[in-house]
Amino acid sequence: MTDLVLSEEVRAALDEGRPVVALESTILTHGLPKPDNLAIGREIEAEVRAAGAVPATIAVLGGEIRIGLPADDLAGLCASEETIKLSRRDLGIAVAKGWTGGTTVAATMILAERAGIEVFATGGIGGVHRGAELDFDISADLEELARTPVMVVSAGAKSILDLPKTLEVLETKGVPVVGYGTDEFPAFFCRQSGLKVPLRLDSAAEIAAAWRAGRGLGLENGMLVANPVPEAHALPRAEMDRIIEDALYEAKRTGTSGKQVTPYLLSEIRNATAGASLRTNIELVRANARLGAAIAIALRQI
């Protein structure tokens, strides 16, 4: 079995039964511009520590699966121009070939579960892309939520997706979707999507109890905790709908496809909002890191 390389901080926390929160790395390698990505990566880790848990940023460095990145390794990952976006299908090849890459939601879930980490905080999950009825473009994140027992704290799904179809797939696959203090499914940059969230829980303790109960029943799926972006940093839904439609048109016109679609769209949106979407992205990830830490702490108290 391929070994995991745990940082000293993460290994000590897991050995001592202290709360740990997994963090993905594609947000740093493919979702945020350089050199801001390093500063933001440090901010996200600092939020987890300030809330009382240990951050475990997950990545593949030179073929090694790393669970928790010391400062120099985090800086090297964020500065690299050779990183690959790694999902479930890519992990074995990346290890065999000695690649360096950022792990997506799906890949981070797999590696967090192997390391014994139950809570994972990110920005927004992938899902069913608009037009998927024609090209079948559906993120592996949804399948991973159905098969891997890790709780994912996010600001819903990315606004660029077909959110109704994303929720339908999650329902079909039996994935609990919990709104944290909200009856409406959040849409990443926006607090509202016009869609009802299937379940609502209002505290970290309630979420932790629901997770433990599901695990006690032998359920092997994940859980999606949808945490709306803080109101002060939310962007107007109508304006974002227009900007996203324009970005989708440009992606189609330029022939952008596959793994490049999401980074391309986020870059287009960042330009169209004069950088406001970047700040919103940062703030929603920070909020999810805080909530993830609170849930990880609550799990240790059950």
mmCIF file of C-alpha atoms in Angstrom:
data_model
loop_
_atom_site.group_PDB
_atom_site.id
_atom_site.type_symbol
_atom_site.label_atom_id
_atom_site.label_comp_id
_atom_site.label_asym_id
_atom_site.label_seq_id
_atom_site.Cartn_x
_atom_site.Cartn_y
_atom_site.Cartn_z
ATOM 1 C CA MET A 1 0.000 0.000 0.000
ATOM 2 C CA THR A 2 1.277 3.472 -0.898
ATOM 3 C CA ASP A 3 2.500 5.302 2.180
ATOM 4 C CA LEU A 4 1.183 8.659 3.303
ATOM 5 C CA VAL A 5 3.730 11.220 4.488
ATOM 6 C CA LEU A 6 2.238 13.080 7.443
ATOM 7 C CA SER A 7 3.723 16.308 8.734
ATOM 8 C CA GLU A 8 4.939 16.201 12.320
ATOM 9 C CA GLU A 9 2.128 18.542 13.380
ATOM 10 C CA VAL A 10 -0.600 16.423 11.794
ATOM 11 C CA ARG A 11 0.856 13.110 12.971
ATOM 12 C CA ALA A 12 1.066 14.360 16.556
ATOM 13 C CA ALA A 13 -2.508 15.672 16.462
ATOM 14 C CA LEU A 14 -3.903 12.402 15.115
ATOM 15 C CA ASP A 15 -1.887 10.302 17.584
ATOM 16 C CA GLU A 16 -3.155 12.454 20.465
ATOM 17 C CA GLY A 17 -6.772 12.484 19.303
ATOM 18 C CA ARG A 18 -6.853 16.216 18.644
ATOM 19 C CA PRO A 19 -9.135 17.710 15.953
ATOM 20 C CA VAL A 20 -7.710 17.918 12.430
ATOM 21 C CA VAL A 21 -9.232 19.577 9.354
ATOM 22 C CA ALA A 22 -8.184 18.555 5.846
ATOM 23 C CA LEU A 23 -7.673 21.309 3.256
ATOM 24 C CA GLU A 24 -7.424 20.835 -0.498
ATOM 25 C CA SER A 25 -4.583 22.189 -2.611
ATOM 26 C CA THR A 26 -6.075 22.745 -6.072
ATOM 27 C CA ILE A 27 -7.497 25.992 -4.766
ATOM 28 C CA LEU A 28 -3.856 27.049 -4.346
ATOM 29 C CA THR A 29 -2.406 25.487 -7.501
ATOM 30 C CA HIS A 30 -5.243 26.166 -9.943
ATOM 31 C CA GLY A 31 -7.894 28.337 -8.312
ATOM 32 C CA LEU A 32 -6.004 31.407 -7.094
ATOM 33 C CA PRO A 33 -3.454 33.680 -8.783
ATOM 34 C CA LYS A 34 0.222 33.747 -7.824
ATOM 35 C CA PRO A 35 1.617 35.089 -5.528
ATOM 36 C CA ASP A 36 -1.673 35.608 -3.661
ATOM 37 C CA ASN A 37 -2.187 31.851 -3.412
ATOM 38 C CA LEU A 38 0.562 31.391 -0.810
ATOM 39 C CA ALA A 39 -0.680 34.192 1.442
ATOM 40 C CA ILE A 40 -4.220 32.851 1.179
ATOM 41 C CA GLY A 41 -3.084 29.300 1.905
ATOM 42 C CA ARG A 42 -1.421 30.544 5.066
ATOM 43 C CA GLU A 43 -4.541 32.511 6.028
ATOM 44 C CA ILE A 44 -6.753 29.443 5.673
ATOM 45 C CA GLU A 45 -4.437 27.332 7.814
ATOM 46 C CA ALA A 46 -4.294 30.130 10.388
ATOM 47 C CA GLU A 47 -8.114 30.167 10.594
ATOM 48 C CA VAL A 48 -8.143 26.465 11.450
ATOM 49 C CA ARG A 49 -5.466 26.898 14.122
ATOM 50 C CA ALA A 50 -7.162 29.965 15.628
ATOM 51 C CA ALA A 51 -10.389 27.966 15.922
ATOM 52 C CA GLY A 52 -8.602 25.238 17.893
ATOM 53 C CA ALA A 53 -7.855 22.537 15.315
ATOM 54 C CA VAL A 54 -4.849 21.457 13.242
ATOM 55 C CA PRO A 55 -4.847 22.120 9.465
ATOM 56 C CA ALA A 56 -3.775 19.369 7.079
ATOM 57 C CA THR A 57 -3.256 20.754 3.588
ATOM 58 C CA ILE A 58 -3.110 17.747 1.263
ATOM 59 C CA ALA A 59 -1.070 17.547 -1.950
ATOM 60 C CA VAL A 60 1.229 15.273 -3.955
ATOM 61 C CA LEU A 61 4.864 16.439 -4.037
ATOM 62 C CA GLY A 62 7.282 14.583 -6.276
ATOM 63 C CA GLY A 63 5.091 11.491 -6.131
ATOM 64 C CA GLU A 64 4.763 11.583 -2.333
ATOM 65 C CA ILE A 65 1.284 11.881 -0.859
ATOM 66 C CA ARG A 66 1.591 14.602 1.744
ATOM 67 C CA ILE A 67 -0.877 15.122 4.576
ATOM 68 C CA GLY A 68 0.002 18.513 6.028
ATOM 69 C CA LEU A 69 2.606 20.757 4.451
ATOM 70 C CA PRO A 70 5.421 22.447 6.396
ATOM 71 C CA ALA A 71 5.899 26.126 5.509
ATOM 72 C CA ASP A 72 8.663 25.560 2.928
ATOM 73 C CA ASP A 73 6.689 22.848 1.129
ATOM 74 C CA LEU A 74 3.553 24.978 1.022
ATOM 75 C CA ALA A 75 5.579 27.845 -0.452
ATOM 76 C CA GLY A 76 7.174 25.542 -3.035
ATOM 77 C CA LEU A 77 3.809 24.137 -4.114
ATOM 78 C CA CYS A 78 2.293 27.600 -4.497
ATOM 79 C CA ALA A 79 5.264 28.870 -6.534
ATOM 80 C CA SER A 80 5.537 25.871 -8.862
ATOM 81 C CA GLU A 81 4.640 26.244 -12.535
ATOM 82 C CA GLU A 82 4.570 22.467 -13.059
ATOM 83 C CA THR A 83 1.645 21.398 -10.882
ATOM 84 C CA ILE A 84 -1.055 19.063 -12.148
ATOM 85 C CA LYS A 85 -4.703 19.025 -11.115
ATOM 86 C CA LEU A 86 -5.186 15.627 -9.465
ATOM 87 C CA SER A 87 -8.521 13.860 -9.029
ATOM 88 C CA ARG A 88 -9.233 10.203 -8.151
ATOM 89 C CA ARG A 89 -8.237 8.935 -11.590
ATOM 90 C CA ASP A 90 -4.849 10.675 -11.441
ATOM 91 C CA LEU A 91 -3.540 9.734 -7.993
ATOM 92 C CA GLY A 92 -1.928 6.396 -8.800
ATOM 93 C CA ILE A 93 -0.264 7.737 -11.925
ATOM 94 C CA ALA A 94 0.985 10.818 -10.063
ATOM 95 C CA VAL A 95 2.645 8.639 -7.430
ATOM 96 C CA ALA A 96 4.160 6.274 -9.997
ATOM 97 C CA LYS A 97 5.473 9.097 -12.195
ATOM 98 C CA GLY A 98 6.738 11.306 -9.362
ATOM 99 C CA TRP A 99 4.446 14.207 -10.240
ATOM 100 C CA THR A 100 3.622 17.260 -8.146
ATOM 101 C CA GLY A 101 0.021 18.394 -8.049
ATOM 102 C CA GLY A 102 -2.877 19.890 -6.181
ATOM 103 C CA THR A 103 -5.630 17.545 -5.015
ATOM 104 C CA THR A 104 -9.248 18.230 -5.965
ATOM 105 C CA VAL A 105 -12.187 17.729 -3.606
ATOM 106 C CA ALA A 106 -12.474 14.081 -4.689
ATOM 107 C CA ALA A 107 -8.763 13.326 -4.290
ATOM 108 C CA THR A 108 -8.549 15.194 -0.981
ATOM 109 C CA MET A 109 -11.474 13.185 0.386
ATOM 110 C CA ILE A 110 -9.767 9.910 -0.532
ATOM 111 C CA LEU A 111 -6.476 10.867 1.108
ATOM 112 C CA ALA A 112 -8.093 12.458 4.169
ATOM 113 C CA GLU A 113 -10.069 9.266 4.805
ATOM 114 C CA ARG A 114 -6.919 7.155 4.469
ATOM 115 C CA ALA A 115 -5.182 9.411 6.990
ATOM 116 C CA GLY A 116 -8.076 9.149 9.464
ATOM 117 C CA ILE A 117 -9.343 12.722 9.026
ATOM 118 C CA GLU A 118 -13.137 13.053 9.026
ATOM 119 C CA VAL A 119 -13.625 16.757 8.270
ATOM 120 C CA PHE A 120 -12.537 18.593 5.142
ATOM 121 C CA ALA A 121 -13.060 22.325 4.483
ATOM 122 C CA THR A 122 -12.960 23.770 0.983
ATOM 123 C CA GLY A 123 -14.484 26.539 -1.137
ATOM 124 C CA GLY A 124 -17.142 24.917 -3.285
ATOM 125 C CA ILE A 125 -17.556 21.403 -4.614
ATOM 126 C CA GLY A 126 -17.681 20.481 -8.273
ATOM 127 C CA GLY A 127 -20.921 19.143 -9.698
ATOM 128 C CA VAL A 128 -23.017 18.867 -12.822
ATOM 129 C CA HIS A 129 -21.833 21.361 -15.424
ATOM 130 C CA ARG A 130 -24.318 23.346 -17.470
ATOM 131 C CA GLY A 131 -25.048 21.451 -20.657
ATOM 132 C CA ALA A 132 -24.067 18.125 -19.085
ATOM 133 C CA GLU A 133 -27.067 16.503 -20.771
ATOM 134 C CA LEU A 134 -25.058 16.926 -23.993
ATOM 135 C CA ASP A 135 -21.450 16.354 -22.937
ATOM 136 C CA PHE A 136 -21.841 14.409 -19.642
ATOM 137 C CA ASP A 137 -19.482 16.826 -17.846
ATOM 138 C CA ILE A 138 -20.059 15.864 -14.216
ATOM 139 C CA SER A 139 -17.446 16.301 -11.505
ATOM 140 C CA ALA A 140 -15.972 13.269 -9.777
ATOM 141 C CA ASP A 141 -16.633 15.123 -6.506
ATOM 142 C CA LEU A 142 -20.247 13.912 -6.524
ATOM 143 C CA GLU A 143 -19.309 10.247 -6.867
ATOM 144 C CA GLU A 144 -16.688 10.654 -4.131
ATOM 145 C CA LEU A 145 -19.275 12.107 -1.758
ATOM 146 C CA ALA A 146 -21.337 8.989 -2.400
ATOM 147 C CA ARG A 147 -18.548 6.525 -1.651
ATOM 148 C CA THR A 148 -16.037 8.085 0.777
ATOM 149 C CA PRO A 149 -16.920 8.802 4.440
ATOM 150 C CA VAL A 150 -15.567 12.331 4.825
ATOM 151 C CA MET A 151 -17.591 15.403 5.747
ATOM 152 C CA VAL A 152 -17.085 18.266 3.283
ATOM 153 C CA VAL A 153 -17.716 21.829 4.456
ATOM 154 C CA SER A 154 -18.195 24.186 1.517
ATOM 155 C CA ALA A 155 -20.130 27.250 0.341
ATOM 156 C CA GLY A 156 -22.407 24.918 -1.608
ATOM 157 C CA ALA A 157 -21.358 24.145 -5.174
ATOM 158 C CA LYS A 158 -19.567 26.491 -7.547
ATOM 159 C CA SER A 159 -21.929 29.066 -9.090
ATOM 160 C CA ILE A 160 -20.797 28.148 -12.615
ATOM 161 C CA LEU A 161 -22.560 24.757 -12.327
ATOM 162 C CA ASP A 162 -26.088 23.534 -12.931
ATOM 163 C CA LEU A 163 -27.102 23.651 -9.281
ATOM 164 C CA PRO A 164 -30.541 21.963 -9.568
ATOM 165 C CA LYS A 165 -29.008 18.979 -11.371
ATOM 166 C CA THR A 166 -26.120 18.879 -8.878
ATOM 167 C CA LEU A 167 -28.577 18.582 -5.983
ATOM 168 C CA GLU A 168 -30.565 15.930 -7.861
ATOM 169 C CA VAL A 169 -27.446 13.793 -8.347
ATOM 170 C CA LEU A 170 -26.510 14.140 -4.680
ATOM 171 C CA GLU A 171 -30.025 13.064 -3.700
ATOM 172 C CA THR A 172 -29.911 10.074 -6.049
ATOM 173 C CA LYS A 173 -26.590 8.979 -4.567
ATOM 174 C CA GLY A 174 -27.879 9.293 -0.991
ATOM 175 C CA VAL A 175 -25.541 12.095 0.070
ATOM 176 C CA PRO A 176 -26.868 14.180 2.986
ATOM 177 C CA VAL A 177 -26.786 17.889 2.078
ATOM 178 C CA VAL A 178 -27.008 19.987 5.231
ATOM 179 C CA GLY A 179 -27.552 23.744 5.251
ATOM 180 C CA TYR A 180 -25.671 25.311 8.128
ATOM 181 C CA GLY A 181 -28.093 27.872 9.553
ATOM 182 C CA THR A 182 -29.861 28.221 6.206
ATOM 183 C CA ASP A 183 -32.918 26.844 4.401
ATOM 184 C CA GLU A 184 -31.515 27.776 0.990
ATOM 185 C CA PHE A 185 -28.656 26.076 -0.827
ATOM 186 C CA PRO A 186 -25.826 28.624 -1.161
ATOM 187 C CA ALA A 187 -24.250 29.301 -4.551
ATOM 188 C CA PHE A 188 -20.601 29.946 -3.728
ATOM 189 C CA PHE A 189 -20.214 33.709 -4.392
ATOM 190 C CA CYS A 190 -23.889 34.234 -3.472
ATOM 191 C CA ARG A 191 -25.839 33.320 -0.351
ATOM 192 C CA GLN A 192 -28.929 32.403 -2.363
ATOM 193 C CA SER A 193 -29.547 30.061 -5.273
ATOM 194 C CA GLY A 194 -33.341 29.906 -5.221
ATOM 195 C CA LEU A 195 -33.082 26.222 -4.237
ATOM 196 C CA LYS A 196 -34.175 24.680 -0.961
ATOM 197 C CA VAL A 197 -31.533 22.849 1.019
ATOM 198 C CA PRO A 198 -32.717 19.299 1.846
ATOM 199 C CA LEU A 199 -31.735 19.432 5.533
ATOM 200 C CA ARG A 200 -30.910 22.217 7.993
ATOM 201 C CA LEU A 201 -28.793 22.100 11.146
ATOM 202 C CA ASP A 202 -27.848 25.171 13.176
ATOM 203 C CA SER A 203 -24.769 24.219 15.180
ATOM 204 C CA ALA A 204 -21.486 22.375 14.839
ATOM 205 C CA ALA A 205 -22.607 20.046 17.629
ATOM 206 C CA GLU A 206 -25.767 19.054 15.708
ATOM 207 C CA ILE A 207 -23.751 18.398 12.558
ATOM 208 C CA ALA A 208 -21.220 16.302 14.473
ATOM 209 C CA ALA A 209 -24.003 14.280 16.121
ATOM 210 C CA ALA A 210 -25.680 13.620 12.754
ATOM 211 C CA TRP A 211 -22.362 12.469 11.291
ATOM 212 C CA ARG A 212 -21.663 10.111 14.201
ATOM 213 C CA ALA A 213 -25.187 8.666 13.960
ATOM 214 C CA GLY A 214 -24.743 7.960 10.257
ATOM 215 C CA ARG A 215 -21.389 6.315 10.828
ATOM 216 C CA GLY A 216 -22.922 4.282 13.638
ATOM 217 C CA LEU A 217 -25.432 2.923 11.116
ATOM 218 C CA GLY A 218 -22.568 1.757 8.927
ATOM 219 C CA LEU A 219 -23.163 4.360 6.212
ATOM 220 C CA GLU A 220 -20.067 4.787 4.066
ATOM 221 C CA ASN A 221 -20.995 7.965 2.182
ATOM 222 C CA GLY A 222 -19.808 11.483 2.824
ATOM 223 C CA MET A 223 -21.831 14.500 3.884
ATOM 224 C CA LEU A 224 -21.978 17.962 2.326
ATOM 225 C CA VAL A 225 -22.288 20.841 4.792
ATOM 226 C CA ALA A 226 -23.348 23.973 2.892
ATOM 227 C CA ASN A 227 -22.166 27.113 4.670
ATOM 228 C CA PRO A 228 -23.269 30.398 3.020
ATOM 229 C CA VAL A 229 -20.559 32.977 2.342
ATOM 230 C CA PRO A 230 -20.522 35.669 5.071
ATOM 231 C CA GLU A 231 -23.115 38.292 4.181
ATOM 232 C CA ALA A 232 -20.613 41.160 4.171
ATOM 233 C CA HIS A 233 -18.683 39.473 1.358
ATOM 234 C CA ALA A 234 -21.537 37.973 -0.690
ATOM 235 C CA LEU A 235 -21.983 39.133 -4.284
ATOM 236 C CA PRO A 236 -25.390 40.020 -5.811
ATOM 237 C CA ARG A 237 -27.028 37.012 -7.379
ATOM 238 C CA ALA A 238 -28.466 38.778 -10.464
ATOM 239 C CA GLU A 239 -25.134 40.387 -11.319
ATOM 240 C CA MET A 240 -23.246 37.113 -10.858
ATOM 241 C CA ASP A 241 -25.733 35.227 -13.044
ATOM 242 C CA ARG A 242 -25.014 37.669 -15.884
ATOM 243 C CA ILE A 243 -21.232 37.523 -15.403
ATOM 244 C CA ILE A 244 -21.241 33.714 -15.296
ATOM 245 C CA GLU A 245 -23.297 33.485 -18.491
ATOM 246 C CA ASP A 246 -20.764 35.746 -20.230
ATOM 247 C CA ALA A 247 -17.862 33.642 -18.926
ATOM 248 C CA LEU A 248 -19.534 30.419 -20.085
ATOM 249 C CA TYR A 249 -20.003 31.905 -23.546
ATOM 250 C CA GLU A 250 -16.297 32.830 -23.709
ATOM 251 C CA ALA A 251 -15.261 29.349 -22.578
ATOM 252 C CA LYS A 252 -17.337 27.803 -25.355
ATOM 253 C CA ARG A 253 -16.079 30.310 -27.931
ATOM 254 C CA THR A 254 -12.422 29.617 -27.061
ATOM 255 C CA GLY A 255 -12.877 25.837 -26.952
ATOM 256 C CA THR A 256 -11.904 25.585 -23.279
ATOM 257 C CA SER A 257 -12.759 22.117 -21.957
ATOM 258 C CA GLY A 258 -11.972 19.433 -19.384
ATOM 259 C CA LYS A 259 -9.887 20.333 -16.339
ATOM 260 C CA GLN A 260 -9.288 23.835 -17.695
ATOM 261 C CA VAL A 261 -12.943 24.920 -17.599
ATOM 262 C CA THR A 262 -13.223 25.823 -13.924
ATOM 263 C CA PRO A 263 -9.910 27.765 -13.659
ATOM 264 C CA TYR A 264 -10.774 29.596 -16.906
ATOM 265 C CA LEU A 265 -14.235 30.573 -15.698
ATOM 266 C CA LEU A 266 -12.977 31.721 -12.299
ATOM 267 C CA SER A 267 -10.361 33.891 -14.017
ATOM 268 C CA GLU A 268 -12.996 35.423 -16.306
ATOM 269 C CA ILE A 269 -15.260 36.099 -13.332
ATOM 270 C CA ARG A 270 -12.378 37.641 -11.368
ATOM 271 C CA ASN A 271 -11.673 40.035 -14.245
ATOM 272 C CA ALA A 272 -15.348 40.898 -14.715
ATOM 273 C CA THR A 273 -15.788 41.733 -11.020
ATOM 274 C CA ALA A 274 -12.549 43.741 -10.841
ATOM 275 C CA GLY A 275 -11.199 41.303 -8.283
ATOM 276 C CA ALA A 276 -14.232 41.322 -5.974
ATOM 277 C CA SER A 277 -14.864 37.619 -6.605
ATOM 278 C CA LEU A 278 -11.339 36.811 -5.407
ATOM 279 C CA ARG A 279 -11.944 38.459 -2.043
ATOM 280 C CA THR A 280 -15.298 36.679 -1.761
ATOM 281 C CA ASN A 281 -13.608 33.383 -2.594
ATOM 282 C CA ILE A 282 -11.023 33.954 0.124
ATOM 283 C CA GLU A 283 -13.596 34.905 2.741
ATOM 284 C CA LEU A 284 -15.864 31.960 2.069
ATOM 285 C CA VAL A 285 -12.960 29.511 2.364
ATOM 286 C CA ARG A 286 -11.912 31.136 5.622
ATOM 287 C CA ALA A 287 -15.471 30.817 6.941
ATOM 288 C CA ASN A 288 -15.566 27.153 5.935
ATOM 289 C CA ALA A 289 -12.226 26.558 7.647
ATOM 290 C CA ARG A 290 -13.634 28.009 10.879
ATOM 291 C CA LEU A 291 -16.778 25.896 10.672
ATOM 292 C CA GLY A 292 -14.775 22.796 9.770
ATOM 293 C CA ALA A 293 -12.626 23.314 12.873
ATOM 294 C CA ALA A 294 -15.712 23.756 15.057
ATOM 295 C CA ILE A 295 -17.194 20.501 13.725
ATOM 296 C CA ALA A 296 -13.901 18.629 14.167
ATOM 297 C CA ILE A 297 -13.766 19.806 17.778
ATOM 298 C CA ALA A 298 -17.393 18.804 18.348
ATOM 299 C CA LEU A 299 -16.687 15.320 16.971
ATOM 300 C CA ARG A 300 -13.990 14.848 19.609
ATOM 301 C CA GLN A 301 -16.510 15.694 22.325
ATOM 302 C CA ILE A 302 -19.025 12.976 21.421
#
